[in-house]
Short mmCIF file of C-alpha atoms and ligand atoms in Angstrom, two decimals:
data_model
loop_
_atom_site.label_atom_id
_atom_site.label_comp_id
_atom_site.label_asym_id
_atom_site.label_seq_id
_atom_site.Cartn_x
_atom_site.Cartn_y
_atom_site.Cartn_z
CA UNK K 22 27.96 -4.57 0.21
CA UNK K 23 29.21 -3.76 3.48
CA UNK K 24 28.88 -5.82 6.50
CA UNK K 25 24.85 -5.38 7.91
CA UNK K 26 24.04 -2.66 10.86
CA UNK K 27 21.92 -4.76 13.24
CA UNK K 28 20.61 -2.30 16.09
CA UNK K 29 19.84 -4.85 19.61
CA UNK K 30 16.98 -3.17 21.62
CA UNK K 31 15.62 -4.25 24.92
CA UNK K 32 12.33 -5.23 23.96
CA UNK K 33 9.70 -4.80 20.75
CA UNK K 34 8.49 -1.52 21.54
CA UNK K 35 11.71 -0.08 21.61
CA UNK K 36 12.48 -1.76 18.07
CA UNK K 37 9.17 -0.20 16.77
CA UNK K 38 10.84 3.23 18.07
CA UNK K 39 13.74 2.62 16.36
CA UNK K 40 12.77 1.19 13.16
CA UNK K 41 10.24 4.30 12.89
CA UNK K 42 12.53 7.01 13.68
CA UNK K 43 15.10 5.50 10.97
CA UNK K 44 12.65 5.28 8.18
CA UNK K 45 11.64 9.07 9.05
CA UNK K 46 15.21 10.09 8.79
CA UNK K 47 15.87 8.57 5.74
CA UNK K 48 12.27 10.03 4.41
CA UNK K 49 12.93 13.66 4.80
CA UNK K 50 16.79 13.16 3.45
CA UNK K 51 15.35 11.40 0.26
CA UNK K 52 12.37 14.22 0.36
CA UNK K 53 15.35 16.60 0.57
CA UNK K 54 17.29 15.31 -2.11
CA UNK K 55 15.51 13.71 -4.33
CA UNK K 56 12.27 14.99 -3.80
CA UNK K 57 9.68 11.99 -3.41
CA UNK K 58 10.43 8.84 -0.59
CA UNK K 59 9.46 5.53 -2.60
CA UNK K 60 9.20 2.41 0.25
CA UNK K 61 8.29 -1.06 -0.18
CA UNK K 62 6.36 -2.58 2.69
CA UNK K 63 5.66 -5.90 4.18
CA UNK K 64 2.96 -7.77 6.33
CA UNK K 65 3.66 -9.35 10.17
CA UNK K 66 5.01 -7.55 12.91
CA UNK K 67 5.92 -4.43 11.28
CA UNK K 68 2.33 -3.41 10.05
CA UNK K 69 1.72 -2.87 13.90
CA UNK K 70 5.51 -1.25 14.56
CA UNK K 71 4.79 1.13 11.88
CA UNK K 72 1.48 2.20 11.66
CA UNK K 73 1.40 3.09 15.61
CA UNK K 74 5.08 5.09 15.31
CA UNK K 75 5.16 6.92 11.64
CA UNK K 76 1.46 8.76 11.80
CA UNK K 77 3.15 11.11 14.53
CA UNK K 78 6.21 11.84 13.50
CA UNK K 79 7.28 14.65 11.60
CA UNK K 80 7.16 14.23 7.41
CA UNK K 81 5.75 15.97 4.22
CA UNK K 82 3.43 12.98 3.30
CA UNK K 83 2.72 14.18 0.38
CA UNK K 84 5.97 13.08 -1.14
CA UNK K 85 5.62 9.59 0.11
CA UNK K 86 5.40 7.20 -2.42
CA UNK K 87 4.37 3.33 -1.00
CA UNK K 88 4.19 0.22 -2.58
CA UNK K 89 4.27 -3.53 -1.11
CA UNK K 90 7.50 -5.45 -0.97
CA UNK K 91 4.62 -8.67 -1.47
CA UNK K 92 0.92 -9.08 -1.12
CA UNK K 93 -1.00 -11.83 -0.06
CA UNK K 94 -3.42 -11.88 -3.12
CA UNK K 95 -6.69 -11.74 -1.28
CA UNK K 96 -9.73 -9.31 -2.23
CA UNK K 97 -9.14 -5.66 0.35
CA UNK K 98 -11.65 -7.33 2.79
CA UNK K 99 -9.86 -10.26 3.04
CA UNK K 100 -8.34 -10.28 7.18
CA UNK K 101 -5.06 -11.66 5.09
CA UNK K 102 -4.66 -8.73 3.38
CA UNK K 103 -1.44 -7.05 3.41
CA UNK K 104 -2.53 -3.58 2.21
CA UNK K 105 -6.13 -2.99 4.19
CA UNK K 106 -4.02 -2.86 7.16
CA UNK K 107 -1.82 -0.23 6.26
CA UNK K 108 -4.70 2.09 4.32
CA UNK K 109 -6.64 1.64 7.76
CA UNK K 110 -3.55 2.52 10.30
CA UNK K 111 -1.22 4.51 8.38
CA UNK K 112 -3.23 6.18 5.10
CA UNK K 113 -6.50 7.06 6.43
CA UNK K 114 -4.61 8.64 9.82
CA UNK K 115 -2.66 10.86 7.70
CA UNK K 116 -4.00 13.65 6.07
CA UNK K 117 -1.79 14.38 3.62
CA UNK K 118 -1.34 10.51 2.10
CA UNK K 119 -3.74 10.99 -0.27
CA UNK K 120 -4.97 7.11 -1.10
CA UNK K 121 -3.00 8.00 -4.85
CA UNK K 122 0.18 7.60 -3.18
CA UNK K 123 -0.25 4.18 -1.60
CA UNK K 124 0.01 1.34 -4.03
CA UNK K 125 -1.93 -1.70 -3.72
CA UNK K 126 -2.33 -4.85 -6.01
CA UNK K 127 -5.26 -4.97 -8.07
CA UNK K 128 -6.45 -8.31 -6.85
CA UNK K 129 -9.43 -8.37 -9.29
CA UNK K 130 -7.01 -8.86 -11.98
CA UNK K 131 -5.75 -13.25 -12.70
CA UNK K 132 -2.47 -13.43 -10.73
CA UNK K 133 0.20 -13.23 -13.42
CA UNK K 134 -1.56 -10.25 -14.78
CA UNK K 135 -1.86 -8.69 -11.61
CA UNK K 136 1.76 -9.19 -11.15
CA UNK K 137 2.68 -6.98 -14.16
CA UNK K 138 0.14 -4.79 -13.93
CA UNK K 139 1.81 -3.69 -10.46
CA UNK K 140 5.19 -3.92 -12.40
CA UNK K 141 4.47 -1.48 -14.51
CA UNK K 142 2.72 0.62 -12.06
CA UNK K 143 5.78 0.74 -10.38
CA UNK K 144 8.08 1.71 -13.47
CA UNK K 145 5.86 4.54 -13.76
CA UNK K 146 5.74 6.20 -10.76
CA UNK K 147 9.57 5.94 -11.07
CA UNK K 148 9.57 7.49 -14.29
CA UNK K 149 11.45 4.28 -15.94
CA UNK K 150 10.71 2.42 -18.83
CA UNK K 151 12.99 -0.08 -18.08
CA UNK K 152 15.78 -1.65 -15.56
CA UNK K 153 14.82 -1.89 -11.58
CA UNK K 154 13.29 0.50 -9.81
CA UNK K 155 15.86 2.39 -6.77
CA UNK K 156 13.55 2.19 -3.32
CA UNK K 157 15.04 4.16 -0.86
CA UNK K 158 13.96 2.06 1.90
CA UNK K 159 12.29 -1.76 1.76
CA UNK K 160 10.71 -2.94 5.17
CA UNK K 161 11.37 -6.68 5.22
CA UNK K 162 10.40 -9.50 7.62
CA UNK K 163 11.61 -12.73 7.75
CA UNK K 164 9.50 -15.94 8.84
CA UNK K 165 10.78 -18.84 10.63
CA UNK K 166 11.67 -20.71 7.15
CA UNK K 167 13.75 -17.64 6.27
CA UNK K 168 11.70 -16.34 3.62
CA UNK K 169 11.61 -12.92 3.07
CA UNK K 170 8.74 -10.93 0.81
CA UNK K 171 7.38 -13.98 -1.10
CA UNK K 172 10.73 -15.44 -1.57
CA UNK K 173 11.11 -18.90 0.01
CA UNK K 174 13.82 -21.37 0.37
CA UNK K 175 14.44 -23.60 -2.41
CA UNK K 176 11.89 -21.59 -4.54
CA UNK K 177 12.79 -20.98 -8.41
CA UNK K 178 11.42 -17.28 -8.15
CA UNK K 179 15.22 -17.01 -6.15
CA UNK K 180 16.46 -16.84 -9.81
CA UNK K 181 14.22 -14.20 -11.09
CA UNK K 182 16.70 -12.12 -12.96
CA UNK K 183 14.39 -9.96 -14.94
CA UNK K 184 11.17 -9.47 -13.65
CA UNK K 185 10.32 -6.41 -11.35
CA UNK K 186 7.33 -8.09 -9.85
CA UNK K 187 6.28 -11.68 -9.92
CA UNK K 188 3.13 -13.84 -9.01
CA UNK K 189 3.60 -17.34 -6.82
CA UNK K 190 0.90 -19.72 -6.71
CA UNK K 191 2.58 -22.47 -5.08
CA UNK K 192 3.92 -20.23 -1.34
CA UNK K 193 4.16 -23.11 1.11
CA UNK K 194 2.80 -20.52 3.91
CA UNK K 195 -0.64 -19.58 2.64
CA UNK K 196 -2.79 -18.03 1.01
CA UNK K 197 -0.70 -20.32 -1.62
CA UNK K 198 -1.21 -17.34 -4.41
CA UNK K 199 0.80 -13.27 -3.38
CA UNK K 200 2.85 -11.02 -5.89
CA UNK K 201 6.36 -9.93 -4.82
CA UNK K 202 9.17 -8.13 -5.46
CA UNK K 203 12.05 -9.87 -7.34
CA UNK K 204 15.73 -10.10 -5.75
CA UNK K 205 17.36 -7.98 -8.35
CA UNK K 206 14.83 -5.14 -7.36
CA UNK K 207 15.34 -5.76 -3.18
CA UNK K 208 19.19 -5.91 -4.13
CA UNK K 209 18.97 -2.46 -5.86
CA UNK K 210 17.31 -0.27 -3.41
CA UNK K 211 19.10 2.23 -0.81
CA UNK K 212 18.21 0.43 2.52
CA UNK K 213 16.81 -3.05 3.06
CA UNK K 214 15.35 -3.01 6.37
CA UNK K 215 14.27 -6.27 8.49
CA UNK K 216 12.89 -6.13 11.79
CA UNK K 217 12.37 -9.49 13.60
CA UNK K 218 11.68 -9.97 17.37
CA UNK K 219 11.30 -12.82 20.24
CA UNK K 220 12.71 -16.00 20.76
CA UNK K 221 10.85 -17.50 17.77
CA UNK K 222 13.17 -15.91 15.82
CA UNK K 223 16.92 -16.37 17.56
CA UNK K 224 17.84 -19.61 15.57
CA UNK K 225 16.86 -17.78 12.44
CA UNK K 226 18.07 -14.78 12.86
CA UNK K 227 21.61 -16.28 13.59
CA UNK K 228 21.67 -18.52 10.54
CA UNK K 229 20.47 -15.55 8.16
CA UNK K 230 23.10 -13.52 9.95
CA UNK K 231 26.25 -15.60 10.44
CA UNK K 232 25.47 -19.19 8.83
CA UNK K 233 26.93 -18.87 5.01
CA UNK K 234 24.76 -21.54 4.20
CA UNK K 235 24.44 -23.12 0.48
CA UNK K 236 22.20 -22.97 -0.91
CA UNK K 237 21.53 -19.14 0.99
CA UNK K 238 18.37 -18.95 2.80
CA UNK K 239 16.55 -15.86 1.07
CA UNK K 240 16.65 -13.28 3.89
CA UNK K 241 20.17 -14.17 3.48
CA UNK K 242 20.06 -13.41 -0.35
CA UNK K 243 19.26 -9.38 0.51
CA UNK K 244 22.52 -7.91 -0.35
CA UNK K 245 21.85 -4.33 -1.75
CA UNK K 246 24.45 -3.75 -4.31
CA UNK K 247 24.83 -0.43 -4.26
CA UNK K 248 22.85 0.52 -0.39
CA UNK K 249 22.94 -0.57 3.00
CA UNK K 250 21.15 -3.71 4.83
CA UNK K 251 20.03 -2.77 8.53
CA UNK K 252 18.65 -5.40 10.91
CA UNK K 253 16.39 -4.06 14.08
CA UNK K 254 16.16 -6.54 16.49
CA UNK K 255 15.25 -7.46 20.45
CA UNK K 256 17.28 -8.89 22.63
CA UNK K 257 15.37 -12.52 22.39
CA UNK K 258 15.73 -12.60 18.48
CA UNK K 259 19.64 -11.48 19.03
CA UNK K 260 20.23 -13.97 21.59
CA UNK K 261 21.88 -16.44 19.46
CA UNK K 262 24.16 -14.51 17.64
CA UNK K 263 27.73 -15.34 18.48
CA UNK K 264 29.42 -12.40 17.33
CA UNK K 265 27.87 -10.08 20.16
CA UNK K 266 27.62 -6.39 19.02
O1 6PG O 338 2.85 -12.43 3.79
C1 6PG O 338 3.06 -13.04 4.84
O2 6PG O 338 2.69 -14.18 5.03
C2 6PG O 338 3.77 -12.32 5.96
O3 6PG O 338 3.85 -10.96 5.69
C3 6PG O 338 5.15 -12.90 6.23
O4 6PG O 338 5.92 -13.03 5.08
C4 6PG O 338 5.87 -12.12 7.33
O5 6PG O 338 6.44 -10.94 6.81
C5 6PG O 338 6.97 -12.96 7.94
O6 6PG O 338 6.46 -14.21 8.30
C6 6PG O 338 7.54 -12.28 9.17
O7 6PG O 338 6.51 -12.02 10.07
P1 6PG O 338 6.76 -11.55 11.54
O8 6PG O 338 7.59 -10.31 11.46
O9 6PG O 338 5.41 -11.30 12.10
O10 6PG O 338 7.47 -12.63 12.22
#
């Protein structure tokens, strides 16, 4: 993989700018080439960065395709849910995203079922039978234990190898129960996007970035194999960084 793009803005509006316009660009390319966009999204901060940037920008939405990088697994009117969010700000303002081409959990479902249920949702809107699905663009955040999706430090769901999409019951941030995306499928997908801002994040952000720690922390563990890693940040979440861009 080559070395992460990490764009510095002023302040977290202009991130949300950013962040939107690049997932639009890389939307109507895949659209162009490929024919369908498949992205993986997350909860936090970007819920709000995306769903007041993408519904005005310019994009056939009928080609999107949008599942969750990890769910909270909460009932729809649940105020943790990840998805309700994004059906409310993003999927009902858009005409054309038609609620078939949003993705959510089934959380009527037990857990592990639930978890391959989704997987196999997934595989099929791919076309696969098998292997990892190829997103073209994942949005990530990373909380202030450097987890990313539900993948936290020290957690033995780092050494997934096989699964697509696994259930947690254990997360130490609650709700204690979420499906997630696997490593090997964030490692195989075009463009692994994280967007962190404010000083919460600076000490974080710089050991993600530049620490080589061992064990890795897991933000640190998204290395696409084959794609590109892009970090969008604010000046207060870059402050630490020592190797100033
Ligand atoms: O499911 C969750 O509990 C959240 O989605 C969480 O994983 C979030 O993505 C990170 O904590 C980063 O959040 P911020 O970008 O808001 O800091």
């Amino acid at each position: 993989m080559a070395a992460p793009m990490i764009t510095v803005e002023e302040n977290d509006s202009l991130v949300a700018n950013s962040l939107c316009s690049f997932v639009i660009e890389r939307a109507n390319e895949a659209i162009e080439k490929r024919g369908k966009f498949f992205i993986g999204l997350s909860g936090g901060s970007v819920v709000k960065y995306l769903c007041n940037g993408l519904p005005s920008l310019k994009t056939d939405w009928s080609k999107w395709r949008i599942f969750f990088c990890d769910e909270r697994f909460v009932s729809y009117d649940n105020p943790d849910c990840t998805y309700t969010p994004y059906k409310e700000g993003l999927a009902d303002k858009v005409e054309m995203l038609i609620d078939v081409n949003i993705y959510p959990i089934k959380p009527e479902l037990p857990v592990e079922e639930c978890a391959k249920d989704y997987a196999s949702k997934m595989l099929k809107c791919f076309d696969i039978k098998s292997g990892f699905p190829r997103f073209d663009v994942l949005i990530l955040g990373m909380g202030p234990d450097g987890h990313t999706c539900s993948l936290f430090p020290g957690h033995p769901l780092l050494e997934e190898s096989s699964k697509v999409i696994a259930a947690i019951t254990d997360s130490p941030k609650p709700p204690p129960s979420r499906v997630t995306m696997t490593l090997p499928v964030v490692n195989n997908c075009r463009n692994a996007v994280f967007a962190s801002c404010g000083a919460s994040k600076a000490e974080m952000v710089q050991r993600v970035l530049e620490g080589n720690e061992s064990p890795p922390l897991p933000a640190a563990m998204v290395r696409p194999t084959d794609g590109s890693l892009h970090w969008f940040l604010d000046k207060a979440a870059a402050a630490n960084l020592k190797n100033k861009l």
